[in-house]
Amino acid sequence: MRFLPALLVVLQISACSAPPSGEAAELPGSSWTVERIVLEDGGLERGDGAQQVTFGDDGSIAISSCNDCSGRFVIEDDALSFSNVLACTKRACPTGTLELERLLGDETQISRDGDFLVLQPEGSETRILLSRSVVPA
């Protein structure tokens, strides 16, 4: 009976470390550049190449736009969420500057649209379309 609690802990850890599937499977170890954002009101914002989202193999996430953010991400059933509050710089971004970190909610759906990775914050019609960044050799 003493081994039962230890076995349950091992099973819980194994379940948490199950590899993601679908679109989410390609996120760890990848970097993406914002191509465009389709806003709820139908408006369109284009990325200028400076807005990036990087998913570390270790579960870390880095978001670069006007501000830089870092934290940890979790993927479950093609939904991206943050396992803690993102730590972000607090620059005074000029009016009209794309602040990617403000668009991402606590939970974001992940899908594909052709070559684009699409992030859609839960409860929002805003769609963030990203293309895979080319890592220099």
Tab-separated table of C-alpha atoms in Angstrom:
chain	number	residue	atom	x	y	z
A	1	MET	CA	0.000	0.000	0.000
A	2	ARG	CA	2.941	2.357	0.575
A	3	PHE	CA	3.757	2.234	-3.106
A	4	LEU	CA	0.332	3.360	-4.303
A	5	PRO	CA	0.846	7.108	-3.592
A	6	ALA	CA	4.243	7.012	-5.313
A	7	LEU	CA	2.717	5.253	-8.322
A	8	LEU	CA	-0.018	7.891	-8.549
A	9	VAL	CA	2.594	10.679	-8.560
A	10	VAL	CA	4.524	8.956	-11.372
A	11	LEU	CA	1.336	8.531	-13.406
A	12	GLN	CA	0.396	12.199	-12.904
A	13	ILE	CA	3.841	13.350	-14.020
A	14	SER	CA	3.668	11.070	-17.056
A	15	ALA	CA	0.265	12.444	-18.012
A	16	CYS	CA	1.513	16.025	-17.737
A	17	SER	CA	4.516	15.362	-19.931
A	18	ALA	CA	2.595	13.693	-22.764
A	19	PRO	CA	3.691	15.202	-26.079
A	20	PRO	CA	1.269	17.632	-27.700
A	21	SER	CA	-0.555	16.570	-30.842
A	22	GLY	CA	-1.890	18.316	-33.939
A	23	GLU	CA	-0.803	21.900	-34.541
A	24	ALA	CA	0.536	22.111	-31.002
A	25	ALA	CA	3.103	19.361	-31.679
A	26	GLU	CA	5.265	21.712	-33.721
A	27	LEU	CA	5.416	24.524	-31.158
A	28	PRO	CA	8.150	23.461	-28.702
A	29	GLY	CA	11.525	24.538	-30.080
A	30	SER	CA	10.065	26.849	-32.724
A	31	SER	CA	9.928	30.564	-33.404
A	32	TRP	CA	7.149	32.388	-35.260
A	33	THR	CA	6.812	35.871	-36.770
A	34	VAL	CA	3.544	37.808	-36.841
A	35	GLU	CA	2.381	38.212	-40.439
A	36	ARG	CA	-0.951	39.865	-39.715
A	37	ILE	CA	-3.657	40.220	-37.122
A	38	VAL	CA	-7.318	40.177	-38.100
A	39	LEU	CA	-9.120	42.156	-35.404
A	40	GLU	CA	-12.653	41.537	-34.113
A	41	ASP	CA	-13.929	44.644	-35.893
A	42	GLY	CA	-12.540	43.382	-39.219
A	43	GLY	CA	-9.527	45.668	-39.085
A	44	LEU	CA	-6.150	44.365	-40.167
A	45	GLU	CA	-2.725	44.974	-38.661
A	46	ARG	CA	0.413	43.776	-40.395
A	47	GLY	CA	3.505	42.595	-38.573
A	48	ASP	CA	6.761	44.315	-39.468
A	49	GLY	CA	8.997	41.324	-38.727
A	50	ALA	CA	9.829	42.510	-35.215
A	51	GLN	CA	6.873	40.779	-33.521
A	52	GLN	CA	7.858	37.236	-32.647
A	53	VAL	CA	6.713	34.353	-30.474
A	54	THR	CA	9.296	31.748	-29.476
A	55	PHE	CA	8.332	28.460	-27.814
A	56	GLY	CA	11.226	26.841	-25.966
A	57	ASP	CA	11.725	23.085	-25.779
A	58	ASP	CA	11.666	23.511	-21.997
A	59	GLY	CA	8.162	25.054	-21.894
A	60	SER	CA	9.362	28.655	-21.883
A	61	ILE	CA	7.771	31.294	-24.097
A	62	ALA	CA	9.187	34.618	-25.268
A	63	ILE	CA	7.035	37.264	-26.916
A	64	SER	CA	8.622	40.247	-28.652
A	65	SER	CA	6.645	43.222	-29.883
A	66	CYS	CA	6.801	46.730	-28.432
A	67	ASN	CA	7.394	45.052	-25.063
A	68	ASP	CA	9.261	41.825	-24.421
A	69	CYS	CA	7.575	39.128	-22.337
A	70	SER	CA	8.625	35.780	-20.976
A	71	GLY	CA	6.951	33.012	-19.072
A	72	ARG	CA	5.936	29.378	-19.317
A	73	PHE	CA	3.368	27.798	-21.619
A	74	VAL	CA	1.212	24.688	-21.454
A	75	ILE	CA	-0.475	22.988	-24.407
A	76	GLU	CA	-3.558	20.858	-23.930
A	77	ASP	CA	-6.032	19.824	-26.633
A	78	ASP	CA	-4.758	22.420	-29.128
A	79	ALA	CA	-5.174	25.196	-26.565
A	80	LEU	CA	-2.236	27.302	-25.442
A	81	SER	CA	-2.234	28.727	-21.939
A	82	PHE	CA	0.328	30.312	-19.688
A	83	SER	CA	1.260	28.465	-16.525
A	84	ASN	CA	2.065	31.746	-14.773
A	85	VAL	CA	1.716	35.458	-15.372
A	86	LEU	CA	3.905	36.706	-18.197
A	87	ALA	CA	6.732	38.972	-17.082
A	88	CYS	CA	6.802	41.930	-19.485
A	89	THR	CA	8.775	45.108	-19.909
A	90	LYS	CA	6.625	48.214	-19.597
A	91	ARG	CA	7.779	50.509	-22.382
A	92	ALA	CA	5.731	53.533	-23.325
A	93	CYS	CA	4.706	52.196	-26.724
A	94	PRO	CA	3.809	54.829	-29.310
A	95	THR	CA	0.128	55.035	-30.263
A	96	GLY	CA	-0.667	52.522	-32.977
A	97	THR	CA	2.201	50.206	-32.055
A	98	LEU	CA	1.393	46.521	-32.128
A	99	GLU	CA	1.432	45.195	-28.557
A	100	LEU	CA	1.130	41.458	-29.096
A	101	GLU	CA	1.131	40.623	-25.382
A	102	ARG	CA	-2.128	42.557	-24.925
A	103	LEU	CA	-3.906	40.377	-27.479
A	104	LEU	CA	-3.025	36.996	-26.013
A	105	GLY	CA	-5.456	35.848	-23.356
A	106	ASP	CA	-5.151	33.318	-20.578
A	107	GLU	CA	-6.144	30.617	-23.055
A	108	THR	CA	-5.624	30.736	-26.787
A	109	GLN	CA	-6.809	28.275	-29.432
A	110	ILE	CA	-4.205	26.989	-31.890
A	111	SER	CA	-5.035	26.066	-35.481
A	112	ARG	CA	-3.555	26.160	-38.970
A	113	ASP	CA	-4.543	28.167	-42.040
A	114	GLY	CA	-2.301	26.907	-44.818
A	115	ASP	CA	1.279	27.701	-43.814
A	116	PHE	CA	0.158	30.013	-41.011
A	117	LEU	CA	-0.095	29.150	-37.336
A	118	VAL	CA	-3.240	30.851	-36.032
A	119	LEU	CA	-3.645	31.971	-32.435
A	120	GLN	CA	-7.150	32.986	-31.398
A	121	PRO	CA	-7.631	34.214	-27.821
A	122	GLU	CA	-10.578	32.533	-26.101
A	123	GLY	CA	-13.751	34.616	-26.281
A	124	SER	CA	-12.386	36.788	-29.073
A	125	GLU	CA	-12.749	36.851	-32.849
A	126	THR	CA	-9.229	38.294	-33.197
A	127	ARG	CA	-6.931	35.972	-35.149
A	128	ILE	CA	-3.135	36.275	-35.020
A	129	LEU	CA	-1.490	34.693	-38.079
A	130	LEU	CA	2.154	33.731	-37.702
A	131	SER	CA	4.690	32.218	-40.091
A	132	ARG	CA	7.590	30.046	-38.992
A	133	SER	CA	10.726	32.106	-38.492
A	134	VAL	CA	13.835	31.054	-40.330
A	135	VAL	CA	16.654	30.483	-37.875
A	136	PRO	CA	20.026	31.587	-39.316
A	137	ALA	CA	22.542	28.754	-39.685
